[in-house]
Short mmCIF file of C-alpha atoms in Angstrom, two decimals:
data_model
loop_
_atom_site.label_atom_id
_atom_site.label_comp_id
_atom_site.label_asym_id
_atom_site.label_seq_id
_atom_site.Cartn_x
_atom_site.Cartn_y
_atom_site.Cartn_z
CA MET A 1 0.00 0.00 0.00
CA ASN A 2 1.44 3.35 -0.94
CA GLY A 3 0.52 6.86 -1.95
CA ARG A 4 1.63 10.32 -2.93
CA ILE A 5 0.75 13.41 -0.91
CA GLU A 6 0.46 16.31 -3.32
CA PRO A 7 2.22 19.59 -2.38
CA ARG A 8 0.66 21.46 0.57
CA SER A 9 -1.81 18.69 1.37
CA GLY A 10 -2.18 15.82 3.84
CA THR A 11 -3.66 12.39 4.36
CA ALA A 12 -4.43 9.84 7.05
CA PHE A 13 -4.31 6.03 7.15
CA GLU A 14 -4.07 3.17 9.62
CA LEU A 15 -1.14 1.04 10.72
CA ASN A 16 -1.35 -2.23 12.61
CA ALA A 17 1.19 -3.15 15.28
CA GLY A 18 4.30 -4.43 13.51
CA ASP A 19 3.62 -2.62 10.23
CA GLU A 20 6.34 -0.37 8.90
CA LEU A 21 5.77 3.04 7.37
CA VAL A 22 8.30 4.42 4.90
CA VAL A 23 8.17 8.19 4.40
CA ILE A 24 9.92 9.16 1.17
CA ASP A 25 11.10 12.58 0.00
CA PRO A 26 10.84 11.94 -3.76
CA MET A 27 12.40 15.19 -4.98
CA GLY A 28 14.54 16.12 -1.96
CA GLY A 29 14.32 19.12 0.36
CA GLN A 30 10.74 18.60 1.50
CA VAL A 31 9.22 18.18 4.98
CA ALA A 32 6.48 15.73 6.08
CA ASP A 33 4.71 16.36 9.40
CA LEU A 34 3.78 13.04 11.01
CA LEU A 35 1.21 12.58 13.77
CA ALA A 36 0.36 9.25 15.42
CA VAL A 37 -2.83 8.58 17.36
CA THR A 38 -3.80 5.37 19.18
CA ARG A 39 -6.55 3.47 17.42
CA GLY A 40 -9.37 2.79 19.84
CA ASP A 41 -8.67 5.80 22.07
CA VAL A 42 -7.80 8.94 20.18
CA ARG A 43 -7.04 10.85 23.38
CA GLU A 44 -3.69 9.06 23.33
CA MET A 45 -1.34 10.62 20.81
CA LEU A 46 2.25 11.44 20.02
CA SER A 47 4.03 13.54 22.67
CA SER A 48 7.19 15.47 21.85
CA GLY A 49 7.70 16.30 25.52
CA ARG A 50 7.59 12.68 26.68
CA THR A 51 9.73 11.47 23.78
CA LEU A 52 12.47 14.04 24.17
CA ASP A 53 12.56 13.53 27.93
CA TYR A 54 13.18 9.81 27.51
CA ALA A 55 15.64 10.22 24.60
CA GLU A 56 17.60 13.01 26.33
CA ARG A 57 18.17 14.43 22.83
CA ILE A 58 16.27 16.87 20.62
CA TYR A 59 17.43 15.28 17.34
CA LEU A 60 16.08 11.76 16.87
CA THR A 61 17.14 9.04 14.44
CA THR A 62 17.41 5.26 13.94
CA GLY A 63 16.76 3.36 17.16
CA ASP A 64 14.79 6.12 18.82
CA ARG A 65 11.25 5.50 20.01
CA LEU A 66 8.39 7.96 19.78
CA TYR A 67 6.18 7.97 22.88
CA SER A 68 2.57 8.95 23.50
CA ASN A 69 1.21 11.33 26.13
CA ARG A 70 0.64 8.17 28.22
CA SER A 71 4.32 7.21 27.87
CA ASN A 72 3.61 4.22 25.65
CA VAL A 73 5.88 3.54 22.67
CA MET A 74 3.97 4.31 19.46
CA LEU A 75 6.66 4.14 16.76
CA GLU A 76 10.31 3.19 16.50
CA ILE A 77 12.58 4.71 13.87
CA VAL A 78 14.13 1.68 12.16
CA HIS A 79 15.90 3.38 9.24
CA ASP A 80 16.88 6.97 8.54
CA ASP A 81 18.78 8.25 5.49
CA VAL A 82 18.89 11.85 6.67
CA GLY A 83 19.49 12.05 10.42
CA ARG A 84 17.91 15.46 10.91
CA HIS A 85 14.25 15.93 11.78
CA ASP A 86 12.38 18.37 14.01
CA PHE A 87 10.31 17.55 17.08
CA LEU A 88 10.07 21.02 18.67
CA LEU A 89 7.57 22.90 16.52
CA THR A 90 3.84 22.60 15.87
CA PRO A 91 2.65 22.10 12.29
CA CYS A 92 2.35 25.34 10.33
CA SER A 93 -1.16 26.77 10.42
CA GLU A 94 -3.20 29.70 9.19
CA ALA A 95 -1.86 31.62 12.20
CA THR A 96 1.73 30.74 11.27
CA PHE A 97 1.20 32.43 7.94
CA ARG A 98 -0.40 35.44 9.61
CA LEU A 99 2.37 35.83 12.21
CA CYS A 100 5.48 34.69 10.31
CA TYR A 101 4.86 35.18 6.58
CA GLU A 102 3.19 38.53 6.16
CA ASN A 103 3.89 38.62 2.42
CA GLU A 104 2.51 35.13 1.74
CA PRO A 105 -1.13 34.40 1.00
CA PRO A 106 -2.62 32.55 3.99
CA HIS A 107 -2.87 28.78 3.87
CA ARG A 108 -4.37 26.29 6.33
CA GLY A 109 -0.95 24.68 6.48
CA CYS A 110 0.03 21.29 7.82
CA HIS A 111 -2.11 21.89 10.90
CA GLY A 112 -5.22 22.44 8.79
CA ASN A 113 -4.32 19.52 6.54
CA LEU A 114 -3.82 17.19 9.53
CA ALA A 115 -7.05 18.41 11.15
CA ALA A 116 -9.01 17.73 7.96
CA ALA A 117 -7.44 14.31 7.41
CA LEU A 118 -7.93 13.23 11.04
CA ALA A 119 -11.43 14.66 11.59
CA PRO A 120 -13.14 11.48 10.29
CA TYR A 121 -11.40 9.61 13.13
CA GLY A 122 -12.90 11.94 15.74
CA ILE A 123 -9.69 13.86 16.40
CA GLU A 124 -10.28 17.51 17.26
CA ASP A 125 -8.38 20.39 15.73
CA ASP A 126 -7.37 21.68 19.19
CA ALA A 127 -5.83 18.33 20.13
CA ILE A 128 -3.18 18.37 17.38
CA PRO A 129 0.18 18.69 19.18
CA VAL A 130 3.80 19.07 18.06
CA ALA A 131 4.19 16.62 15.16
CA PHE A 132 7.30 14.64 14.28
CA ASN A 133 8.47 16.74 11.37
CA CYS A 134 10.33 14.35 9.08
CA PHE A 135 13.29 15.95 7.26
CA MET A 136 12.66 19.36 8.90
CA ASN A 137 16.02 20.99 9.61
CA VAL A 138 15.95 23.19 12.71
CA PRO A 139 19.47 23.60 14.07
CA VAL A 140 19.53 25.07 17.58
CA ASP A 141 22.28 27.27 18.99
CA GLY A 142 22.68 25.67 22.40
CA GLN A 143 24.36 28.74 23.89
CA THR A 144 21.74 31.33 23.02
CA GLY A 145 18.75 29.11 22.34
CA TRP A 146 18.11 30.70 18.94
CA PHE A 147 17.21 28.34 16.13
CA LYS A 148 16.78 28.60 12.37
CA VAL A 149 14.44 26.78 10.05
CA LEU A 150 16.73 25.77 7.18
CA PRO A 151 16.10 23.72 4.02
CA PRO A 152 16.02 19.98 4.72
CA LEU A 153 19.17 17.90 4.30
CA SER A 154 17.17 15.20 2.46
CA LYS A 155 18.11 14.35 -1.13
CA ALA A 156 15.76 12.91 -3.75
CA GLY A 157 14.66 9.45 -2.72
CA ASP A 158 15.78 9.69 0.90
CA THR A 159 13.58 7.90 3.41
CA ILE A 160 12.81 7.51 7.08
CA ARG A 161 11.16 4.28 8.20
CA PHE A 162 9.06 3.68 11.31
CA ARG A 163 7.76 0.48 12.91
CA ALA A 164 4.39 0.69 14.66
CA ALA A 165 4.44 -0.66 18.23
CA ILE A 166 0.65 -0.54 18.55
CA ASP A 167 -2.35 -0.07 16.23
CA LEU A 168 -2.25 3.53 15.04
CA ILE A 169 -3.93 6.21 13.00
CA ILE A 170 -1.30 8.22 11.13
CA GLY A 171 -1.67 11.75 9.80
CA LEU A 172 0.99 12.80 7.27
CA THR A 173 1.55 15.95 5.21
CA ALA A 174 3.64 17.46 2.46
CA CYS A 175 4.61 20.68 4.20
CA SER A 176 3.05 24.02 3.29
CA ALA A 177 5.46 26.47 4.95
CA PRO A 178 8.01 28.19 2.70
CA ALA A 179 10.82 28.27 5.29
CA SER A 180 10.79 24.57 6.12
CA ASN A 181 11.29 23.39 2.54
CA GLY A 182 13.51 26.11 1.12
CA GLY A 183 10.65 28.02 -0.52
CA SER A 184 9.51 25.13 -2.71
CA PHE A 185 6.41 23.00 -2.37
CA LYS A 186 6.89 19.38 -3.31
CA PRO A 187 5.06 16.08 -2.80
CA ILE A 188 5.79 13.40 -0.20
CA ASP A 189 5.49 9.67 -0.93
CA TRP A 190 4.70 6.95 1.58
CA ARG A 191 4.57 3.17 1.62
CA ILE A 192 3.29 0.70 4.19
CA VAL A 193 5.08 -2.62 4.59
CA ARG A 194 2.63 -4.88 6.42
CA ALA A 195 3.91 -6.85 9.40
CA ALA A 196 3.66 -10.14 7.51
CA GLU A 197 5.98 -8.78 4.78
CA VAL A 198 8.60 -7.13 7.01
CA MET B 1 -3.54 36.81 46.94
CA ASN B 2 -0.67 34.43 47.47
CA GLY B 3 0.20 30.91 48.46
CA ARG B 4 2.82 28.31 49.09
CA ILE B 5 2.98 25.04 47.14
CA GLU B 6 4.40 22.39 49.42
CA PRO B 7 7.17 20.12 48.04
CA ARG B 8 6.02 17.65 45.36
CA SER B 9 2.50 19.09 45.14
CA GLY B 10 0.51 21.43 42.93
CA THR B 11 -2.35 23.89 42.84
CA ALA B 12 -4.65 25.76 40.46
CA PHE B 13 -6.17 29.24 40.51
CA GLU B 14 -7.63 31.82 38.16
CA LEU B 15 -6.15 34.94 36.62
CA ASN B 16 -8.08 37.72 34.94
CA ALA B 17 -6.73 39.52 31.89
CA GLY B 18 -4.18 42.07 33.09
CA ASP B 19 -3.40 40.29 36.36
CA GLU B 20 0.22 39.46 37.04
CA LEU B 21 1.46 36.19 38.52
CA VAL B 22 4.76 36.12 40.39
CA VAL B 23 6.32 32.66 40.75
CA ILE B 24 8.90 32.68 43.54
CA ASP B 25 11.61 30.13 44.32
CA PRO B 26 11.84 30.77 48.07
CA MET B 27 14.83 28.54 48.82
CA GLY B 28 16.55 28.48 45.41
CA GLY B 29 17.16 25.57 43.06
CA GLN B 30 13.56 24.47 42.65
CA VAL B 31 11.39 24.07 39.55
CA ALA B 32 7.72 25.07 39.09
CA ASP B 33 5.78 23.62 36.15
CA LEU B 34 3.24 26.15 34.90
CA LEU B 35 0.25 25.36 32.69
CA ALA B 36 -2.23 27.95 31.39
CA VAL B 37 -5.71 27.13 30.10
CA THR B 38 -8.26 29.53 28.64
CA ARG B 39 -11.18 30.17 30.97
CA GLY B 40 -14.42 29.50 29.15
CA ASP B 41 -12.95 26.97 26.71
CA VAL B 42 -10.49 24.57 28.26
CA ARG B 43 -9.62 23.02 24.90
CA GLU B 44 -7.41 26.08 24.39
CA MET B 45 -4.18 25.77 26.36
CA LEU B 46 -0.50 26.58 26.42
CA SER B 47 1.45 25.32 23.39
CA SER B 48 5.23 24.94 23.50
CA GLY B 49 5.33 24.26 19.77
CA ARG B 50 3.49 27.44 18.80
CA THR B 51 5.41 29.57 21.30
CA LEU B 52 8.87 28.38 20.29
CA ASP B 53 8.01 28.71 16.60
CA TYR B 54 7.07 32.37 17.05
CA ALA B 55 9.97 33.16 19.44
CA GLU B 56 12.56 31.40 17.25
CA ARG B 57 14.31 30.51 20.50
CA ILE B 58 14.10 27.58 22.93
CA TYR B 59 15.09 29.66 26.00
CA LEU B 60 12.48 32.28 26.85
CA THR B 61 12.73 35.28 29.16
CA THR B 62 11.46 38.84 29.76
CA GLY B 63 9.45 40.16 26.82
CA ASP B 64 8.57 36.74 25.44
CA ARG B 65 4.95 35.76 24.98
CA LEU B 66 3.50 32.34 25.64
CA TYR B 67 0.96 31.26 23.01
CA SER B 68 -1.94 28.82 23.05
CA ASN B 69 -2.63 25.98 20.62
CA ARG B 70 -4.87 28.51 18.80
CA SER B 71 -1.96 30.94 18.51
CA ASN B 72 -3.42 33.45 20.95
CA VAL B 73 -1.14 35.15 23.47
CA MET B 74 -1.90 33.78 26.95
CA LEU B 75 0.92 35.19 29.08
CA GLU B 76 3.80 37.60 28.69
CA ILE B 77 6.96 37.30 30.77
CA VAL B 78 7.36 40.78 32.29
CA HIS B 79 10.21 40.10 34.74
CA ASP B 80 12.75 37.30 35.09
CA ASP B 81 15.53 37.07 37.67
CA VAL B 82 16.94 33.82 36.33
CA GLY B 83 16.85 33.73 32.53
CA ARG B 84 16.78 29.96 32.19
CA HIS B 85 13.59 27.94 32.02
CA ASP B 86 12.54 24.84 30.08
CA PHE B 87 9.77 24.59 27.51
CA LEU B 88 10.74 21.28 25.85
CA LEU B 89 9.71 18.62 28.36
CA THR B 90 6.41 17.35 29.71
CA PRO B 91 5.82 17.44 33.46
CA CYS B 92 7.30 14.46 35.30
CA SER B 93 4.78 11.67 35.81
CA GLU B 94 4.44 8.21 37.28
CA ALA B 95 5.89 6.92 33.99
CA THR B 96 8.86 9.27 34.27
CA PHE B 97 9.75 7.65 37.57
CA ARG B 98 9.28 4.18 36.10
CA LEU B 99 11.42 4.90 33.00
CA CYS B 100 14.03 7.33 34.33
CA TYR B 101 14.38 6.78 38.08
CA GLU B 102 14.39 3.07 38.67
CA ASN B 103 15.78 3.46 42.20
CA GLU B 104 13.20 6.05 43.27
CA PRO B 105 9.82 5.18 44.72
CA PRO B 106 7.14 6.07 42.15
CA HIS B 107 5.35 9.40 42.47
CA ARG B 108 2.51 10.91 40.45
CA GLY B 109 4.83 13.81 39.72
CA CYS B 110 4.01 17.24 38.38
CA HIS B 111 1.78 15.66 35.75
CA GLY B 112 -0.34 13.94 38.37
CA ASN B 113 -0.35 17.05 40.54
CA LEU B 114 -1.46 19.25 37.61
CA ALA B 115 -4.11 16.70 36.59
CA ALA B 116 -5.53 16.62 40.12
CA ALA B 117 -5.49 20.42 40.50
CA LEU B 118 -7.06 21.02 37.08
CA ALA B 119 -9.66 18.22 37.15
CA PRO B 120 -12.27 20.44 38.87
CA TYR B 121 -12.08 22.75 35.82
CA GLY B 122 -12.91 19.88 33.46
CA ILE B 123 -9.36 19.49 32.11
CA GLU B 124 -8.52 15.91 31.23
CA ASP B 125 -5.32 14.16 32.25
CA ASP B 126 -4.53 13.28 28.61
CA ALA B 127 -4.77 16.91 27.54
CA ILE B 128 -1.88 18.12 29.73
CA PRO B 129 0.89 19.17 27.33
CA VAL B 130 4.45 20.41 27.73
CA ALA B 131 4.32 22.92 30.59
CA PHE B 132 6.41 26.06 30.94
CA ASN B 133 8.90 24.77 33.49
CA CYS B 134 9.97 27.83 35.49
CA PHE B 135 13.61 27.71 36.63
CA MET B 136 14.18 24.29 35.01
CA ASN B 137 17.70 24.21 33.61
CA VAL B 138 17.99 22.06 30.49
CA PRO B 139 21.03 23.14 28.46
CA VAL B 140 21.03 21.68 24.94
CA ASP B 141 24.14 20.80 22.94
CA GLY B 142 23.16 22.26 19.60
CA GLN B 143 25.67 20.13 17.69
CA THR B 144 24.61 16.72 18.93
CA GLY B 145 21.14 17.50 20.26
CA TRP B 146 21.90 15.91 23.64
CA PHE B 147 20.63 17.80 26.67
CA LYS B 148 21.09 17.52 30.42
CA VAL B 149 18.68 18.28 33.22
CA LEU B 150 20.84 20.28 35.65
CA PRO B 151 20.01 22.00 38.95
CA PRO B 152 18.22 25.33 38.44
CA LEU B 153 20.21 28.56 38.35
CA SER B 154 17.63 30.22 40.64
CA LYS B 155 18.78 31.54 44.01
CA ALA B 156 16.61 31.95 47.10
CA GLY B 157 13.96 34.58 46.44
CA ASP B 158 14.37 34.69 42.66
CA THR B 159 11.17 35.28 40.71
CA ILE B 160 9.63 35.13 37.26
CA ARG B 161 6.59 37.33 36.63
CA PHE B 162 3.90 36.85 34.00
CA ARG B 163 1.08 39.12 32.82
CA ALA B 164 -2.14 37.43 31.73
CA ALA B 165 -3.34 38.53 28.29
CA ILE B 166 -6.71 36.80 28.67
CA ASP B 167 -8.73 35.20 31.48
CA LEU B 168 -6.90 32.04 32.49
CA ILE B 169 -6.86 28.99 34.69
CA ILE B 170 -3.33 28.37 35.94
CA GLY B 171 -1.89 25.06 37.16
CA LEU B 172 1.37 25.35 39.10
CA THR B 173 3.59 22.82 40.88
CA ALA B 174 6.60 22.46 43.12
CA CYS B 175 8.50 19.89 41.09
CA SER B 176 8.71 16.24 42.12
CA ALA B 177 11.56 14.97 39.93
CA PRO B 178 14.97 14.60 41.57
CA ALA B 179 17.00 15.61 38.49
CA SER B 180 15.26 18.91 37.84
CA ASN B 181 15.88 20.33 41.31
CA GLY B 182 19.25 18.88 42.17
CA GLY B 183 17.85 16.01 44.21
CA SER B 184 16.03 18.22 46.72
CA PHE B 185 12.32 18.83 47.08
CA LYS B 186 11.39 22.34 48.07
CA PRO B 187 8.28 24.52 48.06
CA ILE B 188 7.31 27.15 45.49
CA ASP B 189 5.59 30.43 46.41
CA TRP B 190 3.25 32.45 44.22
CA ARG B 191 1.55 35.82 44.36
CA ILE B 192 -1.12 37.39 42.20
CA VAL B 193 -1.04 41.14 41.60
CA ARG B 194 -4.51 42.08 40.37
CA ALA B 195 -4.77 44.27 37.29
CA ALA B 196 -6.01 47.24 39.34
CA GLU B 197 -2.85 47.07 41.50
CA VAL B 198 -0.27 46.62 38.75
#
């Protein structure tokens, strides 16, 4: 099972425990915001604050586990071509455009795209937290705390691969914010490898 | 109006727009997790991801504004004796003790204390996000992404002061996690200066 997320849009689909999700940057330099929600109780979802606390690192890669707000493992990163992703910032939204891009026409952004894709599962707009922003390149100056949103380090065809620890609903976008993808808007591809095929 | 939060406990109270909240570390070296929720619609609450995105910095101080998940300003930091606080990590919880402190007896932590204090306002345990962790000292190595939880830089009597931009419910704790307060458990004091007195 696979698909393409057209530029500045999003989708949602289900993973079963043991399935693997491959997120592919087909052209290079694009960001995909990923949100995971527990199937069966959508109040349990991805938590940046829990995950970073347990990892003791802000940059995550192969071997790292992504935790829920209830401190359960949701996903494990099992392969990573790029090694630089963001887990500090919320998905871009209409407000992001209003506050950060005064010369850009407003767009509902990854937040709006995730909200629309996840609404059929009963997930509320207000509940959407910091997403795991695949390929997003946000280097932090540890001395001053300032960070920059730079173009991703991903090249065409680069992937990051996750294994689901539990049954999940996944929301995934092709990012809509100019800064996070170097001013270009490109698609994101994805592929599910079912547990029986792993 | 003022109060003392005993070691490893928490409280909740209301602020009106324009009120100022002074969080005081009476003995030095203690952390206070602060959560803000919009009065009248508790689905709107403090968002680390929105706030950091707009600040472009992970360390916040005087002049910085704390935003909600709807990108509204909730609080502004109007005075800060310390200059180092954390806004990356979720409040410590029973799971934190299980996963990070295997030799410590379990404790419901700041998460449990916030959940208990905020439950009368209809705020659900699962909804508690990354809090603004006053005085928590989490220096990040920007090259590697590793961070450490070190004792706070706050000295006895140091304060951080916030002005409420809208009517709020505030949850506030005296932190329960050994690492964040140098292995000691101390109280936290707070004082509200009403808008008419500012």
